[in-house]
Amino acid sequence: NAGVTQTPKFQVLKTGQSMTLQCAQDMNHEYMSWYRQDPGMGLRLIHYSVGAGITDQGEVPNGYNVSRSTTEDFPLRLLSAAPSQTSVYFCASSYSNLAGVTAGELFFGEGSRLTVL
Amino acid sequence: AQTVTQSQPEMSVQEAETVTLSCTYDTSESNYYLFWYKQPPSRQMILVIRQEAYKQQNATENRFSVNFQKAAKSFSLKISDSQLGDTAMYFCAFIYSGGSNYKLTFGKGTLLTVNP
């Protein structure tokens, strides 16, 4: 059972380069999200999606784009990388409304460490 | 907007002893959920325990229990009989339970080290 799969696990970029962090889940979850984790800052929500074709902004969306063409995939795009985007990125999914029966039970990927020089 | 505060950036405990991690939150809502997540060195985030605000009884999961004080907006995690495998970053998190809510708010985390 794969769960939530993120690729790549590590990436080094130069300022101004673009890249896409991939996230795929095989649990038929409607809800998917991207967080970034920085030392002393906890996890902050970047973007989230409640189903195919539906996305919305989280707490720190600037500099990132997302799309949700299928239930399984939720890629995160950095259009022009900046050193401030150096971070560990987590993709997480859940069944539906996070306050429903399975409240709060986010299933996380293993994270992607991104360094922007 | 909700805020979650973990005032202890780091803590340590001896193996087999008990430790309590603190969490306070600020919200004007009355119906919500609170959670503790664990992140070991492997970076994998794991849900440890969940508390529904309307339940007065404190949640318990094996060696993990919470002390939920709704009026004080406090939600501490107690780990009994600490084990080396409990060494991890612990995050407190909050979500409003009304309507369609999709934003889980995390605290900044407490790094717990269990010493042999």
Coordinates of N, CA and C in Angstrom, one line a residue:
Chain A
N1 N 0.8 -1.2 0.0 CA 0.0 0.0 0.0 C 0.9 1.2 0.0
A2 N 0.9 2.0 -1.1 CA 1.9 3.1 -1.3 C 1.5 4.3 -0.4
G3 N 0.2 4.6 -0.3 CA -0.2 5.8 0.5 C 0.1 7.0 -0.3
V4 N 0.8 8.0 0.3 CA 1.1 9.3 -0.4 C 2.6 9.2 -0.8
T5 N 2.8 9.4 -2.1 CA 4.2 9.4 -2.6 C 4.6 10.7 -3.2
Q6 N 5.7 11.2 -2.7 CA 6.3 12.5 -3.1 C 7.6 12.2 -3.9
T7 N 7.8 12.9 -5.0 CA 9.0 12.9 -5.7 C 9.4 14.3 -6.2
P8 N 10.7 14.7 -6.2 CA 11.8 14.0 -5.7 C 11.9 14.1 -4.2
K9 N 12.7 13.4 -3.6 CA 13.0 13.5 -2.1 C 14.0 14.6 -1.8
F10 N 14.8 14.9 -2.7 CA 15.8 16.0 -2.6 C 16.0 16.7 -3.9
Q11 N 16.2 18.0 -3.9 CA 16.4 18.8 -5.1 C 17.1 20.0 -4.8
V12 N 18.1 20.4 -5.6 CA 18.8 21.6 -5.5 C 18.5 22.4 -6.7
L13 N 18.1 23.7 -6.6 CA 17.8 24.6 -7.7 C 18.6 25.8 -7.6
K14 N 18.8 26.5 -8.7 CA 19.4 27.8 -8.7 C 18.2 28.8 -8.7
T15 N 18.5 30.0 -8.2 CA 17.5 31.1 -8.2 C 17.0 31.3 -9.6
G16 N 15.7 31.4 -9.8 CA 15.0 31.6 -11.0 C 14.6 30.4 -11.8
Q17 N 15.1 29.2 -11.4 CA 14.7 28.0 -12.1 C 13.3 27.6 -11.7
S18 N 12.7 26.8 -12.5 CA 11.4 26.3 -12.2 C 11.4 24.8 -11.9
M19 N 10.5 24.3 -11.2 CA 10.4 22.8 -11.0 C 9.0 22.5 -10.5
T20 N 8.7 21.2 -10.5 CA 7.5 20.7 -10.0 C 7.7 19.6 -9.0
L21 N 7.1 19.7 -7.8 CA 7.1 18.6 -6.9 C 5.9 17.8 -7.1
Q22 N 6.1 16.5 -7.3 CA 5.0 15.6 -7.6 C 4.4 15.0 -6.3
C23 N 3.1 14.8 -6.3 CA 2.5 14.1 -5.2 C 1.4 13.2 -5.7
A24 N 1.4 12.0 -5.3 CA 0.3 11.0 -5.8 C -0.1 10.2 -4.6
Q25 N -1.4 10.0 -4.5 CA -2.0 9.1 -3.5 C -2.9 8.1 -4.1
D26 N -2.9 6.9 -3.5 CA -3.7 5.8 -4.0 C -4.8 5.4 -3.1
M27 N -5.3 6.3 -2.2 CA -6.3 6.0 -1.3 C -7.7 6.6 -1.7
N28 N -7.8 7.2 -2.9 CA -9.0 7.8 -3.3 C -9.4 8.9 -2.4
H29 N -8.5 9.7 -1.9 CA -8.8 10.8 -1.0 C -9.2 12.0 -1.9
E30 N -10.3 12.6 -1.4 CA -10.7 13.9 -2.1 C -9.8 15.1 -1.7
Y31 N -9.4 15.1 -0.5 CA -8.6 16.2 0.0 C -7.1 16.0 -0.1
M32 N -6.4 17.0 -0.7 CA -5.0 16.9 -0.8 C -4.4 18.3 -0.5
S33 N -3.2 18.4 0.0 CA -2.7 19.7 0.4 C -1.2 19.6 0.4
W34 N -0.6 20.8 0.3 CA 0.8 21.0 0.4 C 1.2 21.9 1.6
Y35 N 2.2 21.4 2.4 CA 2.7 22.2 3.5 C 4.2 22.4 3.3
R36 N 4.7 23.5 3.9 CA 6.1 23.7 4.0 C 6.5 23.7 5.4
Q37 N 7.7 23.1 5.7 CA 8.1 23.1 7.1 C 9.5 23.7 7.2
D38 N 9.6 24.8 8.0 CA 10.8 25.5 8.2 C 11.1 25.5 9.7
P39 N 12.4 25.5 10.1 CA 12.8 25.5 11.5 C 12.2 26.6 12.3
G40 N 11.5 26.2 13.4 CA 10.9 27.2 14.2 C 9.6 27.8 13.7
M41 N 9.1 27.3 12.6 CA 7.9 27.8 12.0 C 6.8 26.8 12.0
G42 N 7.0 25.5 12.3 CA 6.0 24.5 12.2 C 5.7 24.2 10.7
L43 N 4.5 23.8 10.5 CA 4.0 23.5 9.1 C 3.0 24.6 8.7
R44 N 3.2 25.1 7.6 CA 2.3 26.1 7.0 C 1.7 25.7 5.7
L45 N 0.4 25.9 5.6 CA -0.3 25.4 4.5 C -0.1 26.3 3.3
I46 N 0.3 25.7 2.1 CA 0.5 26.5 0.9 C -0.7 26.5 0.0
H47 N -1.2 25.4 -0.4 CA -2.4 25.2 -1.2 C -3.1 23.9 -0.8
Y48 N -4.4 23.9 -1.1 CA -5.1 22.6 -0.9 C -6.1 22.4 -2.0
S49 N -6.6 21.2 -2.0 CA -7.7 20.9 -3.0 C -8.7 19.9 -2.4
V50 N -9.9 20.2 -2.7 CA -11.0 19.3 -2.1 C -11.6 18.4 -3.2
G51 N -11.0 18.4 -4.3 CA -11.4 17.4 -5.4 C -10.8 17.8 -6.7
A52 N -10.9 17.0 -7.7 CA -10.4 17.3 -9.0 C -11.0 18.5 -9.5
G53 N -10.2 19.4 -10.0 CA -10.6 20.7 -10.6 C -10.8 21.8 -9.6
I54 N -10.6 21.5 -8.3 CA -10.9 22.5 -7.2 C -9.6 22.7 -6.4
T55 N -9.1 23.9 -6.4 CA -8.0 24.3 -5.5 C -8.2 25.6 -4.8
D56 N -7.5 25.8 -3.8 CA -7.6 27.0 -3.0 C -6.3 27.3 -2.3
Q57 N -6.1 28.6 -1.9 CA -4.9 29.0 -1.3 C -4.9 28.7 0.2
G58 N -3.7 28.5 0.7 CA -3.5 28.4 2.1 C -2.9 29.6 2.7
E59 N -2.1 29.4 3.7 CA -1.5 30.5 4.4 C -0.3 31.2 3.7
V60 N 0.4 30.5 2.9 CA 1.6 31.0 2.2 C 1.7 30.6 0.8
P61 N 0.7 31.1 -0.1 CA 0.6 30.6 -1.4 C 1.6 31.3 -2.4
N62 N 2.1 32.4 -2.1 CA 2.9 33.2 -3.1 C 4.1 32.5 -3.6
G63 N 4.3 32.4 -4.9 CA 5.4 31.8 -5.5 C 5.1 30.3 -5.9
Y64 N 3.9 29.8 -5.6 CA 3.6 28.4 -5.9 C 2.3 28.4 -6.7
N65 N 2.2 27.4 -7.6 CA 1.0 27.1 -8.3 C 0.7 25.6 -8.1
V66 N -0.6 25.3 -8.1 CA -1.1 23.9 -8.1 C -2.2 23.7 -9.1
S67 N -2.4 22.5 -9.4 CA -3.6 22.1 -10.2 C -4.0 20.7 -9.8
R68 N -5.2 20.3 -10.0 CA -5.7 19.0 -9.6 C -6.6 18.5 -10.8
S69 N -5.9 17.8 -11.7 CA -6.7 17.3 -12.9 C -7.2 15.9 -12.6
T70 N -6.6 15.2 -11.6 CA -7.2 13.9 -11.3 C -7.3 13.8 -9.8
T71 N -8.0 12.8 -9.3 CA -8.1 12.6 -7.8 C -6.8 12.2 -7.2
E72 N -5.9 11.5 -8.0 CA -4.7 10.9 -7.4 C -3.5 11.9 -7.3
D73 N -3.5 12.9 -8.2 CA -2.3 13.7 -8.3 C -2.5 15.2 -7.9
F74 N -1.5 15.7 -7.3 CA -1.6 17.1 -6.9 C -0.2 17.7 -6.9
P75 N 0.3 18.1 -8.1 CA 1.6 18.7 -8.2 C 1.7 20.1 -7.7
L76 N 2.9 20.4 -7.2 CA 3.2 21.8 -6.7 C 4.3 22.4 -7.6
R77 N 4.0 23.5 -8.2 CA 4.9 24.1 -9.1 C 5.6 25.4 -8.6
L78 N 6.9 25.5 -8.7 CA 7.6 26.7 -8.4 C 8.0 27.3 -9.7
L79 N 7.5 28.4 -10.0 CA 7.7 29.0 -11.4 C 9.1 29.7 -11.5
S80 N 9.5 30.3 -10.4 CA 10.8 31.0 -10.4 C 11.4 30.9 -9.0
A81 N 12.1 29.9 -8.8 CA 12.6 29.6 -7.4 C 13.4 30.7 -6.8
A82 N 13.1 30.9 -5.5 CA 13.9 32.0 -4.7 C 14.5 31.3 -3.5
P83 N 15.6 31.8 -2.9 CA 16.2 31.2 -1.7 C 15.2 31.1 -0.6
S84 N 14.2 32.0 -0.5 CA 13.2 31.9 0.6 C 12.3 30.7 0.5
Q85 N 12.4 30.0 -0.7 CA 11.6 28.8 -0.8 C 12.4 27.5 -0.4
T86 N 13.6 27.7 0.1 CA 14.3 26.6 0.6 C 13.6 26.1 1.8
S87 N 13.2 24.8 1.8 CA 12.3 24.2 2.8 C 12.2 22.7 2.6
V88 N 11.5 22.1 3.6 CA 11.0 20.8 3.4 C 9.5 20.8 3.1
Y89 N 9.1 20.2 2.0 CA 7.7 20.3 1.5 C 7.0 18.9 1.8
F90 N 5.8 19.0 2.3 CA 5.0 17.8 2.6 C 3.7 17.9 1.8
C91 N 3.4 16.8 1.2 CA 2.1 16.6 0.6 C 1.3 15.7 1.6
A92 N 0.0 16.1 1.8 CA -0.9 15.3 2.7 C -2.2 15.2 2.1
S93 N -2.9 14.1 2.4 CA -4.2 13.8 1.9 C -5.1 13.3 3.0
S94 N -6.4 13.4 2.7 CA -7.4 12.9 3.7 C -8.7 12.6 2.9
Y95 N -9.6 12.0 3.6 CA -10.8 11.5 3.0 C -11.7 12.6 2.4
S96 N -11.9 13.6 3.2 CA -12.8 14.7 2.7 C -12.6 15.8 3.7
N97 N -13.8 16.4 4.1 CA -13.8 17.4 5.1 C -13.0 17.0 6.3
L98 N -12.0 17.8 6.7 CA -11.1 17.4 7.8 C -11.8 17.4 9.1
A99 N -13.0 17.9 9.2 CA -13.7 17.9 10.4 C -14.8 16.9 10.4
G100 N -14.7 15.9 9.5 CA -15.7 14.9 9.4 C -15.4 13.7 10.3
V101 N -15.8 12.6 9.9 CA -15.7 11.3 10.8 C -14.2 11.0 11.1
T102 N -13.4 11.3 10.1 CA -11.9 11.0 10.2 C -11.2 12.3 10.5
A103 N -11.7 13.1 11.4 CA -11.2 14.4 11.6 C -9.7 14.5 11.9
G104 N -9.1 15.3 11.1 CA -7.7 15.6 11.3 C -6.7 14.5 10.9
E105 N -7.2 13.4 10.4 CA -6.3 12.3 10.1 C -5.7 12.6 8.7
L106 N -4.7 13.4 8.6 CA -4.0 13.6 7.4 C -3.0 12.5 7.2
F107 N -2.8 12.1 6.0 CA -1.8 11.1 5.6 C -0.7 11.8 4.8
F108 N 0.5 11.8 5.4 CA 1.6 12.6 4.9 C 2.5 11.7 4.0
G109 N 3.1 12.4 3.0 CA 4.2 11.8 2.3 C 5.5 12.0 3.1
E110 N 6.6 11.5 2.6 CA 7.8 11.5 3.4 C 8.6 12.8 3.3
G111 N 8.1 13.7 2.5 CA 8.7 15.0 2.4 C 9.7 15.1 1.3
S112 N 9.8 16.4 0.8 CA 10.8 16.7 -0.2 C 11.7 17.9 0.2
R113 N 13.0 17.7 0.3 CA 13.8 18.7 0.8 C 14.3 19.5 -0.4
L114 N 14.0 20.8 -0.5 CA 14.4 21.7 -1.6 C 15.3 22.7 -1.1
T115 N 16.4 22.9 -1.8 CA 17.4 23.9 -1.6 C 17.5 24.8 -2.8
V116 N 17.3 26.1 -2.6 CA 17.5 27.1 -3.7 C 18.7 27.9 -3.4
L117 N 19.6 27.9 -4.3 CA 20.9 28.6 -4.2 C 20.8 30.0 -4.8
Chain B
A1 N -8.8 34.4 13.2 CA -8.0 33.2 12.8 C -7.5 32.5 14.1
Q2 N -7.4 31.2 13.9 CA -7.0 30.4 15.0 C -5.4 30.5 15.1
T3 N -4.9 30.4 16.3 CA -3.5 30.3 16.5 C -3.2 29.2 17.5
V4 N -2.1 28.5 17.3 CA -1.7 27.4 18.2 C -0.3 27.7 18.7
T5 N -0.1 27.7 20.0 CA 1.2 28.0 20.6 C 1.8 26.9 21.4
Q6 N 3.0 26.5 21.0 CA 3.7 25.5 21.8 C 4.9 26.3 22.4
S7 N 4.9 26.4 23.7 CA 5.9 27.3 24.3 C 7.2 26.6 24.7
Q8 N 7.3 25.4 24.4 CA 8.5 24.6 24.8 C 9.2 24.1 23.5
P9 N 10.2 24.9 23.0 CA 10.8 24.4 21.7 C 11.5 23.1 21.9
E10 N 12.1 22.8 23.0 CA 12.8 21.5 23.2 C 12.5 21.0 24.6
M11 N 12.5 19.7 24.8 CA 12.4 19.1 26.1 C 13.2 17.8 26.0
S12 N 13.5 17.3 27.2 CA 14.2 16.0 27.3 C 13.6 15.2 28.5
V13 N 13.7 13.9 28.4 CA 13.2 13.1 29.5 C 14.0 11.8 29.5
Q14 N 14.1 11.2 30.7 CA 14.8 9.9 30.8 C 13.8 8.8 30.4
E15 N 14.4 7.8 29.8 CA 13.6 6.6 29.4 C 12.9 6.1 30.7
A16 N 11.6 5.7 30.4 CA 10.7 5.2 31.4 C 10.0 6.3 32.3
E17 N 10.4 7.5 32.2 CA 9.8 8.6 32.9 C 8.6 9.1 32.1
T18 N 7.9 10.1 32.8 CA 6.7 10.7 32.2 C 7.1 12.1 31.8
V19 N 6.5 12.6 30.7 CA 6.8 14.0 30.3 C 5.5 14.6 29.7
T20 N 5.4 15.9 29.9 CA 4.2 16.6 29.4 C 4.5 17.7 28.5
L21 N 4.0 17.7 27.3 CA 4.2 18.8 26.3 C 3.0 19.7 26.4
S22 N 3.3 21.0 26.3 CA 2.2 22.0 26.5 C 1.8 22.5 25.1
C23 N 0.5 22.9 25.0 CA -0.1 23.5 23.9 C -1.2 24.4 24.3
T24 N -1.2 25.6 23.8 CA -2.4 26.5 24.0 C -2.9 27.0 22.7
Y25 N -4.1 27.4 22.6 CA -4.7 27.8 21.3 C -5.6 29.0 21.6
D26 N -5.9 29.7 20.5 CA -6.8 30.8 20.6 C -7.8 30.7 19.5
T27 N -9.1 30.7 19.9 CA -10.2 30.6 19.0 C -11.4 31.2 19.6
S28 N -12.3 31.7 18.7 CA -13.6 32.2 19.2 C -14.7 31.1 19.0
E29 N -14.3 30.0 18.3 CA -15.2 28.9 18.1 C -15.4 28.1 19.3
S30 N -16.6 27.4 19.3 CA -16.8 26.5 20.4 C -16.7 25.0 20.0
N31 N -16.8 24.7 18.7 CA -16.8 23.3 18.2 C -15.5 23.2 17.4
Y32 N -14.6 22.3 17.8 CA -13.4 22.1 17.1 C -12.7 20.8 17.5
Y33 N -11.7 20.5 16.8 CA -10.8 19.3 17.1 C -9.4 19.8 17.4
L34 N -8.8 19.1 18.3 CA -7.3 19.3 18.5 C -6.6 18.0 18.3
F35 N -5.4 18.1 17.9 CA -4.6 16.9 17.6 C -3.1 17.1 18.1
W36 N -2.5 15.9 18.3 CA -1.0 15.9 18.4 C -0.5 15.0 17.3
Y37 N 0.5 15.5 16.6 CA 1.2 14.8 15.6 C 2.6 14.6 16.0
K38 N 3.2 13.5 15.6 CA 4.6 13.1 15.9 C 5.4 13.1 14.6
Q39 N 6.6 13.7 14.6 CA 7.5 13.6 13.5 C 8.8 13.1 13.9
P40 N 9.1 11.8 13.8 CA 10.4 11.2 14.2 C 11.5 11.7 13.2
P41 N 12.7 11.3 13.5 CA 13.8 11.7 12.6 C 13.6 11.3 11.1
S42 N 12.8 10.3 10.9 CA 12.5 9.8 9.5 C 11.7 10.9 8.7
R43 N 11.1 11.9 9.4 CA 10.3 13.0 8.9 C 8.9 12.6 8.6
Q44 N 8.5 11.3 8.8 CA 7.2 10.9 8.6 C 6.2 11.5 9.6
M45 N 5.2 12.2 9.3 CA 4.2 12.7 10.2 C 3.2 11.7 10.6
I46 N 2.9 11.5 11.9 CA 2.0 10.5 12.3 C 1.0 11.1 13.3
L47 N -0.2 10.8 13.1 CA -1.2 11.3 14.1 C -1.2 10.5 15.4
V48 N -1.0 11.2 16.5 CA -0.8 10.5 17.8 C -2.2 10.3 18.5
I49 N -2.9 11.5 18.6 CA -4.1 11.5 19.4 C -5.0 12.6 18.9
R50 N -6.3 12.5 19.1 CA -7.3 13.4 18.6 C -8.3 13.7 19.8
Q51 N -8.7 15.0 19.9 CA -9.6 15.3 21.0 C -10.7 16.2 20.3
E52 N -12.0 15.8 20.6 CA -13.1 16.7 20.1 C -13.5 17.6 21.2
A53 N -13.7 18.8 20.9 CA -13.9 19.9 21.9 C -15.2 19.7 22.7
Y54 N -16.2 19.0 22.1 CA -17.4 18.9 22.9 C -17.4 17.7 23.9
K55 N -16.3 16.9 23.8 CA -16.1 15.8 24.7 C -15.3 16.2 25.9
Q56 N -15.9 16.0 27.1 CA -15.2 16.4 28.3 C -14.1 15.4 28.7
Q57 N -14.3 14.2 28.3 CA -13.4 13.1 28.7 C -12.1 13.3 27.9
N58 N -11.0 13.2 28.5 CA -9.7 13.4 27.9 C -9.4 12.1 27.1
A59 N -8.8 12.3 25.8 CA -8.5 11.2 25.0 C -7.3 10.5 25.5
T60 N -7.2 9.2 25.2 CA -6.1 8.4 25.6 C -5.8 7.3 24.5
E61 N -4.5 7.2 24.2 CA -4.1 6.2 23.2 C -2.8 5.5 23.8
N62 N -3.0 4.4 24.5 CA -1.9 3.6 25.1 C -1.2 4.5 26.0
R63 N 0.1 4.8 25.8 CA 0.9 5.6 26.7 C 0.7 7.1 26.5
F64 N -0.1 7.5 25.6 CA -0.3 8.9 25.3 C -1.7 9.3 25.8
S65 N -1.7 10.4 26.5 CA -3.0 11.0 26.9 C -2.9 12.5 26.9
V66 N -4.1 13.1 26.9 CA -4.1 14.5 26.9 C -4.8 15.1 28.1
N67 N -4.5 16.3 28.4 CA -5.2 17.1 29.5 C -5.8 18.3 28.7
F68 N -7.1 18.2 28.5 CA -7.8 19.2 27.7 C -8.6 20.1 28.6
Q69 N -8.2 21.3 28.7 CA -8.9 22.3 29.5 C -9.5 23.4 28.6
K70 N -10.8 23.2 28.3 CA -11.4 24.0 27.2 C -11.5 25.5 27.7
A71 N -11.8 25.7 28.9 CA -12.0 27.1 29.3 C -10.6 27.9 29.3
A72 N -9.6 27.1 29.6 CA -8.2 27.7 29.6 C -7.6 27.6 28.2
K73 N -8.3 27.0 27.3 CA -7.7 26.8 25.9 C -6.3 26.2 26.0
S74 N -6.3 25.1 26.7 CA -5.0 24.3 26.9 C -5.2 22.9 26.5
F75 N -4.2 22.3 25.9 CA -4.3 21.0 25.4 C -2.9 20.3 25.5
S76 N -2.6 19.7 26.6 CA -1.2 19.2 26.8 C -1.2 17.7 26.5
L77 N -0.1 17.2 26.1 CA 0.1 15.8 25.8 C 1.0 15.2 26.9
K78 N 0.6 14.1 27.5 CA 1.4 13.4 28.5 C 1.8 12.1 27.9
I79 N 3.1 11.8 27.9 CA 3.7 10.6 27.5 C 4.2 9.8 28.7
S80 N 3.6 8.7 29.0 CA 4.0 7.9 30.1 C 5.0 6.8 29.7
D81 N 5.9 6.4 30.6 CA 6.8 5.3 30.3 C 7.6 5.6 29.0
S82 N 8.2 6.8 29.0 CA 8.8 7.2 27.7 C 9.8 6.1 27.2
Q83 N 9.8 6.0 25.9 CA 10.7 5.1 25.2 C 11.6 5.8 24.2
L84 N 12.7 5.2 23.9 CA 13.6 5.9 23.0 C 13.0 6.2 21.6
G85 N 12.0 5.4 21.2 CA 11.3 5.6 20.0 C 10.4 6.8 20.0
D86 N 10.2 7.4 21.2 CA 9.3 8.6 21.3 C 10.1 9.8 20.9
T87 N 11.4 9.7 20.8 CA 12.2 10.9 20.4 C 11.7 11.4 19.0
A88 N 11.2 12.6 19.0 CA 10.6 13.2 17.8 C 10.2 14.6 18.0
M89 N 9.8 15.3 16.9 CA 9.2 16.6 17.0 C 7.7 16.3 17.2
Y90 N 7.1 17.0 18.1 CA 5.6 16.9 18.3 C 4.9 18.2 18.0
F91 N 3.9 18.1 17.2 CA 3.1 19.3 16.8 C 1.7 19.2 17.3
C92 N 1.2 20.3 17.9 CA -0.1 20.4 18.2 C -0.9 21.1 17.1
A93 N -2.1 20.7 16.8 CA -2.8 21.2 15.7 C -4.3 21.4 16.0
F94 N -4.9 22.3 15.3 CA -6.3 22.7 15.5 C -7.1 22.7 14.2
I95 N -8.4 22.3 14.3 CA -9.3 22.6 13.2 C -10.7 22.9 13.7
Y96 N -11.3 23.9 13.1 CA -12.7 24.2 13.4 C -13.6 23.1 12.8
S97 N -14.6 22.7 13.5 CA -15.4 21.6 13.0 C -16.7 22.0 12.3
G98 N -16.9 23.3 12.2 CA -18.2 23.7 11.6 C -18.0 23.8 10.1
G99 N -19.1 23.5 9.4 CA -19.2 23.7 8.0 C -18.1 23.0 7.2
S100 N -17.7 23.5 6.1 CA -16.6 22.8 5.3 C -15.3 23.5 5.7
N101 N -14.5 22.7 6.4 CA -13.2 23.3 6.9 C -12.1 22.4 6.4
Y102 N -11.2 23.1 5.8 CA -10.1 22.3 5.1 C -8.7 22.8 5.6
K103 N -8.6 23.6 6.6 CA -7.3 24.2 7.0 C -7.0 23.7 8.4
L104 N -6.0 22.9 8.5 CA -5.4 22.5 9.8 C -4.3 23.4 10.2
T105 N -4.4 24.0 11.4 CA -3.4 24.9 11.9 C -2.5 24.2 12.8
F106 N -1.2 24.3 12.6 CA -0.2 23.7 13.4 C 0.5 24.7 14.3
G107 N 1.0 24.2 15.5 CA 1.9 24.9 16.3 C 3.3 24.8 15.7
K108 N 4.3 25.4 16.3 CA 5.7 25.4 15.8 C 6.4 24.2 16.2
G109 N 5.9 23.4 17.1 CA 6.5 22.1 17.5 C 7.4 22.2 18.7
T110 N 7.5 21.0 19.3 CA 8.4 20.8 20.5 C 9.2 19.5 20.2
L111 N 10.5 19.7 20.2 CA 11.5 18.6 20.0 C 11.7 17.9 21.3
L112 N 11.2 16.6 21.3 CA 11.4 15.8 22.5 C 12.5 14.8 22.3
T113 N 13.4 14.8 23.3 CA 14.5 13.8 23.2 C 14.4 12.9 24.5
V114 N 14.3 11.6 24.2 CA 14.3 10.6 25.3 C 15.7 10.0 25.4
N115 N 16.2 10.2 26.6 CA 17.6 9.8 26.9 C 17.6 8.4 27.6
P116 N 18.6 7.6 27.2 CA 18.7 6.2 27.8 C 19.2 6.3 29.2

